[in-house]
mmCIF file of C-alpha atoms in Angstrom:
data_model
loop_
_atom_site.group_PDB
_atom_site.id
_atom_site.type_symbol
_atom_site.label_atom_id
_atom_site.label_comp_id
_atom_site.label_asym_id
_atom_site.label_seq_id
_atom_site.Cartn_x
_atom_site.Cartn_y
_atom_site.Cartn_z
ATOM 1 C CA UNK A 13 0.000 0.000 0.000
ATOM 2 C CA UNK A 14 1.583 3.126 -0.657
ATOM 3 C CA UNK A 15 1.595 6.489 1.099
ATOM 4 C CA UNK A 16 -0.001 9.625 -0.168
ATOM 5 C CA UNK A 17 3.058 11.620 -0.742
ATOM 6 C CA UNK A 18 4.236 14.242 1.644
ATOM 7 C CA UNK A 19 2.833 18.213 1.093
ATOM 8 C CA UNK A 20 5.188 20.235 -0.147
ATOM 9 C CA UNK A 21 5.318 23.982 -0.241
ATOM 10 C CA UNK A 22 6.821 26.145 -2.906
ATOM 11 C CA UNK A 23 8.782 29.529 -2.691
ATOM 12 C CA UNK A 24 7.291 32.462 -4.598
ATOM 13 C CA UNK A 25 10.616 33.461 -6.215
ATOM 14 C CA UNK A 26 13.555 31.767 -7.717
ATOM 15 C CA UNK A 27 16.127 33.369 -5.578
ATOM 16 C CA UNK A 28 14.336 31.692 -2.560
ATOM 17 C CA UNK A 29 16.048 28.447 -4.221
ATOM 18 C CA UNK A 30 19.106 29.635 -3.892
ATOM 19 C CA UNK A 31 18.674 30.732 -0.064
ATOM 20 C CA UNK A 32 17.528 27.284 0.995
ATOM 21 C CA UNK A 33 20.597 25.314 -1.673
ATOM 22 C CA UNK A 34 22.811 27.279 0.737
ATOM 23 C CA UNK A 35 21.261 26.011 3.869
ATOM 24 C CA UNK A 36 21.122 22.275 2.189
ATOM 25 C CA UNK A 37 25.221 23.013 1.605
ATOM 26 C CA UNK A 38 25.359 23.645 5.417
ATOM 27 C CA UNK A 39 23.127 20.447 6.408
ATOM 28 C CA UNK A 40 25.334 18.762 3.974
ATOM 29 C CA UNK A 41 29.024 19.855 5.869
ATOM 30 C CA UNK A 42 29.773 21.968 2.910
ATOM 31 C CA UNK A 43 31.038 24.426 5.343
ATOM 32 C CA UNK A 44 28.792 26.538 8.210
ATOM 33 C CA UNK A 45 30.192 29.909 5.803
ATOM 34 C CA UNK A 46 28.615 30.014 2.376
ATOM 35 C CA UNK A 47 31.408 32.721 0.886
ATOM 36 C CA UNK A 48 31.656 31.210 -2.973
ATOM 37 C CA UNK A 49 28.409 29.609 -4.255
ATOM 38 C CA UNK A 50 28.928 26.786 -7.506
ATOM 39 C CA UNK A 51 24.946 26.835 -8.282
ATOM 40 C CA UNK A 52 24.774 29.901 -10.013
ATOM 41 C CA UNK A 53 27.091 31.054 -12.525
ATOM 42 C CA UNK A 54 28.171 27.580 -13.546
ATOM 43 C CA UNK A 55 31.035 26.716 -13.809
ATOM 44 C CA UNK A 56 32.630 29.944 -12.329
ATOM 45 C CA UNK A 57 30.502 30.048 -9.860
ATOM 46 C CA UNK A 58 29.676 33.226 -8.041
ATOM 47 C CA UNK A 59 30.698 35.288 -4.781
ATOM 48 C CA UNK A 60 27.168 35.693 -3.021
ATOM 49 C CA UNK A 61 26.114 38.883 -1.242
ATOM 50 C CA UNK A 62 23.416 36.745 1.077
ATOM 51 C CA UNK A 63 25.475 36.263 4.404
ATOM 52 C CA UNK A 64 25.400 33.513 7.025
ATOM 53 C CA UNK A 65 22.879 34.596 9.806
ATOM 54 C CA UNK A 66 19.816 34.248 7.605
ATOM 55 C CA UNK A 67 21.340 30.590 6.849
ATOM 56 C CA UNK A 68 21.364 29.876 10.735
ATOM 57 C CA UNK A 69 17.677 31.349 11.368
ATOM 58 C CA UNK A 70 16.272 28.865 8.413
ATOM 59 C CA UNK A 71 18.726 26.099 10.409
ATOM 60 C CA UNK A 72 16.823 27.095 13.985
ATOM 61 C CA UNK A 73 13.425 26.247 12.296
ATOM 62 C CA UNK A 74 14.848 23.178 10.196
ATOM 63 C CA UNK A 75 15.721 20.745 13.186
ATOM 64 C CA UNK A 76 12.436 20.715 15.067
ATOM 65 C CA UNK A 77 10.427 20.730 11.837
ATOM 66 C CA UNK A 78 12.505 17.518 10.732
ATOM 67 C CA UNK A 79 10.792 15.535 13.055
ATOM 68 C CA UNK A 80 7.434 16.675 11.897
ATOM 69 C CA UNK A 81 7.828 16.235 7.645
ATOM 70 C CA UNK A 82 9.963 14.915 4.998
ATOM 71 C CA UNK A 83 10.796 18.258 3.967
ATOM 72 C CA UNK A 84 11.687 20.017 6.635
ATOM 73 C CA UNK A 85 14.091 22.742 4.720
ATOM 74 C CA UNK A 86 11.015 23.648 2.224
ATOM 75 C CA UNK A 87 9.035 24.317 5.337
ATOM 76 C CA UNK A 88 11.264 25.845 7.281
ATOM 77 C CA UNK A 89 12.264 28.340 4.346
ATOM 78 C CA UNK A 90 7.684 28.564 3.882
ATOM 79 C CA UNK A 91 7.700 29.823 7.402
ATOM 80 C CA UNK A 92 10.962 31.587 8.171
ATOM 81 C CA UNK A 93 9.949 35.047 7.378
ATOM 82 C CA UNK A 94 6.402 34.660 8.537
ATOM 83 C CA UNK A 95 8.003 33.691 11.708
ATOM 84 C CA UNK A 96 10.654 36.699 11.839
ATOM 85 C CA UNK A 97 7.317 38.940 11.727
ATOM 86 C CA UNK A 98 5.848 37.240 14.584
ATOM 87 C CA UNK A 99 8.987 37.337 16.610
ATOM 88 C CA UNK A 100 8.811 40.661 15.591
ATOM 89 C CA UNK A 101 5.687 41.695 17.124
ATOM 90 C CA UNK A 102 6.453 39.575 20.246
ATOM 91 C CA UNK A 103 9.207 41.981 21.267
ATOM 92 C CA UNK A 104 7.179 44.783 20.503
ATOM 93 C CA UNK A 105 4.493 43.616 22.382
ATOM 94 C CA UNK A 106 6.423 43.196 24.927
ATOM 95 C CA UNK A 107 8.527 45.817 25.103
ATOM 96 C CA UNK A 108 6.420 48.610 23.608
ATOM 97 C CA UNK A 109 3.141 47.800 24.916
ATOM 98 C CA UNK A 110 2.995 49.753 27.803
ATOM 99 C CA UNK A 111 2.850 53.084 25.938
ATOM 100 C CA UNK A 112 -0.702 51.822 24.112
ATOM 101 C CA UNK A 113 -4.035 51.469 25.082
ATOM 102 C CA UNK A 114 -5.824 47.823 23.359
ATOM 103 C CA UNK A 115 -7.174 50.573 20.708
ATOM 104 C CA UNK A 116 -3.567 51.674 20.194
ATOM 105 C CA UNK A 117 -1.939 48.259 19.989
ATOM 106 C CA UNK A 118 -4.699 46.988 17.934
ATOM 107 C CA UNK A 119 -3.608 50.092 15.096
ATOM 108 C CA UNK A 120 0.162 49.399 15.847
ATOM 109 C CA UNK A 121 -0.736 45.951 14.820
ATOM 110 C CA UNK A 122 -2.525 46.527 11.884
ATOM 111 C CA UNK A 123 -0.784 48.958 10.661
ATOM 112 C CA UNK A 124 2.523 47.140 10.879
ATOM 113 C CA UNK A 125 0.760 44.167 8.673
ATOM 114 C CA UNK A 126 -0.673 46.732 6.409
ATOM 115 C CA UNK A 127 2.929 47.955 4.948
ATOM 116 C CA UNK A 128 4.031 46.728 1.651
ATOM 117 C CA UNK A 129 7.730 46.313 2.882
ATOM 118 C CA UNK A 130 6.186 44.585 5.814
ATOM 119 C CA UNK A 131 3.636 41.823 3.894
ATOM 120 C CA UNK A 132 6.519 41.311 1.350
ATOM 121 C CA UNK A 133 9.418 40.661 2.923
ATOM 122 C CA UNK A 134 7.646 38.590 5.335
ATOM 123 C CA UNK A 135 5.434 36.393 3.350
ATOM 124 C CA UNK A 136 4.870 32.900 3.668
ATOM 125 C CA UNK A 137 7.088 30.876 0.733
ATOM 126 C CA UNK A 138 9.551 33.993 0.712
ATOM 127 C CA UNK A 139 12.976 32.914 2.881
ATOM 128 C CA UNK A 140 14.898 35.867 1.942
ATOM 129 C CA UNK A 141 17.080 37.512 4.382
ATOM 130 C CA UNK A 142 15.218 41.112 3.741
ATOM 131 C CA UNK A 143 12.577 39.624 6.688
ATOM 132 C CA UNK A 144 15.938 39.364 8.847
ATOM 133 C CA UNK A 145 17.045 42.602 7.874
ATOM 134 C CA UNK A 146 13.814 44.498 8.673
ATOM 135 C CA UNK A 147 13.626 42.306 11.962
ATOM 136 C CA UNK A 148 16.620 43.470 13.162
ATOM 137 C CA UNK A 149 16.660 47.192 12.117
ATOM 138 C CA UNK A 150 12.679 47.532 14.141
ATOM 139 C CA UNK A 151 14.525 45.741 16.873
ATOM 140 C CA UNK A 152 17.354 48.169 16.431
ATOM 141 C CA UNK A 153 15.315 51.156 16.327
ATOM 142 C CA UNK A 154 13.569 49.970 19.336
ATOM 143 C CA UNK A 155 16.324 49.913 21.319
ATOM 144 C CA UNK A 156 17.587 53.122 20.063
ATOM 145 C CA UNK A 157 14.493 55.024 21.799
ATOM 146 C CA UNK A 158 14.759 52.390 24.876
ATOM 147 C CA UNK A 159 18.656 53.822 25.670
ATOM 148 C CA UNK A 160 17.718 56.909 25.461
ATOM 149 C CA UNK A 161 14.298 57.726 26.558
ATOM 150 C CA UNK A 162 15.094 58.573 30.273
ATOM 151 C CA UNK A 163 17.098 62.292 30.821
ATOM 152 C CA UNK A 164 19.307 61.381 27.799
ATOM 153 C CA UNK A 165 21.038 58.602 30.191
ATOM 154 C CA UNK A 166 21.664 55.860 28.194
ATOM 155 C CA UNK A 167 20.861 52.448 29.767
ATOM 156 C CA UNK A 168 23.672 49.861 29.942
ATOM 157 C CA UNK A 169 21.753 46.598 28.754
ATOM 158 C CA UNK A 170 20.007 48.612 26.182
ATOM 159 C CA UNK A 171 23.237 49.801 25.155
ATOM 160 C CA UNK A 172 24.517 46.159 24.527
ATOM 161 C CA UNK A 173 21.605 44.899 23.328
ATOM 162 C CA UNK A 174 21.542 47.680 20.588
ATOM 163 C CA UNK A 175 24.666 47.457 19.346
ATOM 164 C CA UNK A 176 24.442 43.495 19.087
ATOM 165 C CA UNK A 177 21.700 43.690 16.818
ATOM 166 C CA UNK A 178 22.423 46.166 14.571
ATOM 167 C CA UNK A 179 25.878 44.748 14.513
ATOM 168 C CA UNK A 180 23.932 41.222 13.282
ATOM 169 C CA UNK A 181 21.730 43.633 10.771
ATOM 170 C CA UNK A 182 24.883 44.642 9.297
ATOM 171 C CA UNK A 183 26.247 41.297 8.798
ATOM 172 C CA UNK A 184 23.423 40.201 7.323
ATOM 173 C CA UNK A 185 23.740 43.434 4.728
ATOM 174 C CA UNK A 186 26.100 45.834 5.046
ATOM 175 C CA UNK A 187 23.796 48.249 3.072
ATOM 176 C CA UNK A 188 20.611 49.752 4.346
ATOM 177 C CA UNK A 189 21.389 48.794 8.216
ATOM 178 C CA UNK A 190 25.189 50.440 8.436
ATOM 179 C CA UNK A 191 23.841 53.880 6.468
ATOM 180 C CA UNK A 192 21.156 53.660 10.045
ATOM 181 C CA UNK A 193 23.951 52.703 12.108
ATOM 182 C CA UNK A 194 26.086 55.964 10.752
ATOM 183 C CA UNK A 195 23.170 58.347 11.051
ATOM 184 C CA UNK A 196 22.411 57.210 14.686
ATOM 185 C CA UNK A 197 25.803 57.300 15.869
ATOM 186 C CA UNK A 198 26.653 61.083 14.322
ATOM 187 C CA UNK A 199 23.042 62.265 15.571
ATOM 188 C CA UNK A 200 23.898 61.295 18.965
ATOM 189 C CA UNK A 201 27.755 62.484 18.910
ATOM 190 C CA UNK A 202 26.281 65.899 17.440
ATOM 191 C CA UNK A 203 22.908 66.297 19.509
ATOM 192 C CA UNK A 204 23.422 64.222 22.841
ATOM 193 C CA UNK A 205 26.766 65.150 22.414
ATOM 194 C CA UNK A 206 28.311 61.261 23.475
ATOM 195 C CA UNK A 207 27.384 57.766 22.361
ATOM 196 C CA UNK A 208 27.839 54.654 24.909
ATOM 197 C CA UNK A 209 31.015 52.630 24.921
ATOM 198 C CA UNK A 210 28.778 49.927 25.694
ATOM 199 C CA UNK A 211 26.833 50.335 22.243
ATOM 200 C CA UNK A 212 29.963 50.645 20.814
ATOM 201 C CA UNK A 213 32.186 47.972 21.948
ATOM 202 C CA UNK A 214 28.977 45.546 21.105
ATOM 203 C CA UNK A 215 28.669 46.672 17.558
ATOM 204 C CA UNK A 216 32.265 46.321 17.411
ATOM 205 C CA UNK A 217 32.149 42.909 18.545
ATOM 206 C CA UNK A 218 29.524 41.916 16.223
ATOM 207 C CA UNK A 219 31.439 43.487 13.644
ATOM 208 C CA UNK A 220 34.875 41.911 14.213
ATOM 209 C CA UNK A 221 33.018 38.457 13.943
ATOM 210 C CA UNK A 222 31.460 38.946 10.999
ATOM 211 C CA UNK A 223 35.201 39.823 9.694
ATOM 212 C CA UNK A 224 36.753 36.635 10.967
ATOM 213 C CA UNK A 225 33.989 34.612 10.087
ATOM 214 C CA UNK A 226 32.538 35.800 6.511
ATOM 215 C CA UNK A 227 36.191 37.245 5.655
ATOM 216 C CA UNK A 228 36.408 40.366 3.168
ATOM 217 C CA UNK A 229 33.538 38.220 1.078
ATOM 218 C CA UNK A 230 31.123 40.427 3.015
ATOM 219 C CA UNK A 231 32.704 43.966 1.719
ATOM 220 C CA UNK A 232 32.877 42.728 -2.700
ATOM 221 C CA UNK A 233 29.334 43.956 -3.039
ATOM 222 C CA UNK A 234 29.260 47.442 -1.896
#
């Protein structure tokens, strides 16, 4: 008697394919850093500008949902970006929450699932690392108003946690996020007149292991 075969979902784009053949490279031992790429651009190949922490999120939903289909990577790269969003909302929720009323957290929510950039990058079938990129800079943001809201007195673990994740937003793209990361640093040099060390020596942190890890491969596509 045979089976009825297993659902399978299917990405919306063919650049999604390439995402998850980098994650199957990783499941394969292909090496945890993805810096040259043989799919595309045979027989060259091709130096890729996607970077490893988008790999590692897809990875984080992969193992549990391997004991739950035979294709846990298609599902896990269906459901990465929805998932992003929702993690998303969690920290504002939980973070941010206090300043609304329910009317006012019902609009924040709506609205935030009412943006184009927002119902894009984060649809279902779509694992590209633009949902981890707009993650992380909202998270980012976040925290910039959280280390800074009282007197101007920045806030130690806010500090950290800020610079941490834009330092991971600008490994995963070293485009949008470190233009934010520039602007925030000069506007609080020239208005507050001082950033934190601690935000600093985070970032820096963040930064230095993206350097070891990803190499220059990170910097070819600016």
């Amino acid at each position: 008697m045979q089976h009825p075969p297993a659902m399978r979902p299917w990405t919306v784009e063919a650049d999604c394919y390439s995402q998850l053949a980098r994650v199957q490279r990783i499941l394969h031992g292909q090496g945890l850093i993805q810096n040259h790429f043989k799919v595309e651009n045979w027989p060259e190949g091709l130096i890729p500008s996607t970077t490893a922490p988008f790999d590692y999120v897809i990875l984080l939903l992969y193992a549990p949902l391997a004991l739950f289909t035979q294709h846990p990577l298609d599902w896990a790269g269906a459901l990465v970006s929805p998932a992003l969003w929702a993690g998303l909302v969690f920290f504002w929720m939980l973070f941010r929450s206090r300043e609304f009323n329910l009317a006012g957290r019902a609009l924040f929510l709506i609205g935030s699932a009412a943006l184009p950039a927002f119902i894009w990058a984060t649809a279902c079938g779509r694992p590209r690392h633009q949902s981890l990129i707009l993650a992380l800079m909202a998270m980012g943001l976040t925290a910039e108003y959280e280390r800074w809201q009282i007197e101007l007195t920045p806030k130690r673990a806010w500090n950290i946690f800020a610079g941490a994740v834009w330092g991971l937003a600008c490994w995963t793209s070293l485009f949008e996020p470190f233009v934010v990361v520039i602007v925030l640093v000069l506007f609080n040099l020239i208005v507050r007149r001082r950033e934190s060390p601690a935000f600093l020596v985070s970032f820096g942190i963040v930064m230095l292991a993206t350097l070891l890890l990803e190499g220059s491969h990170i910097f070819y596509n600016i």
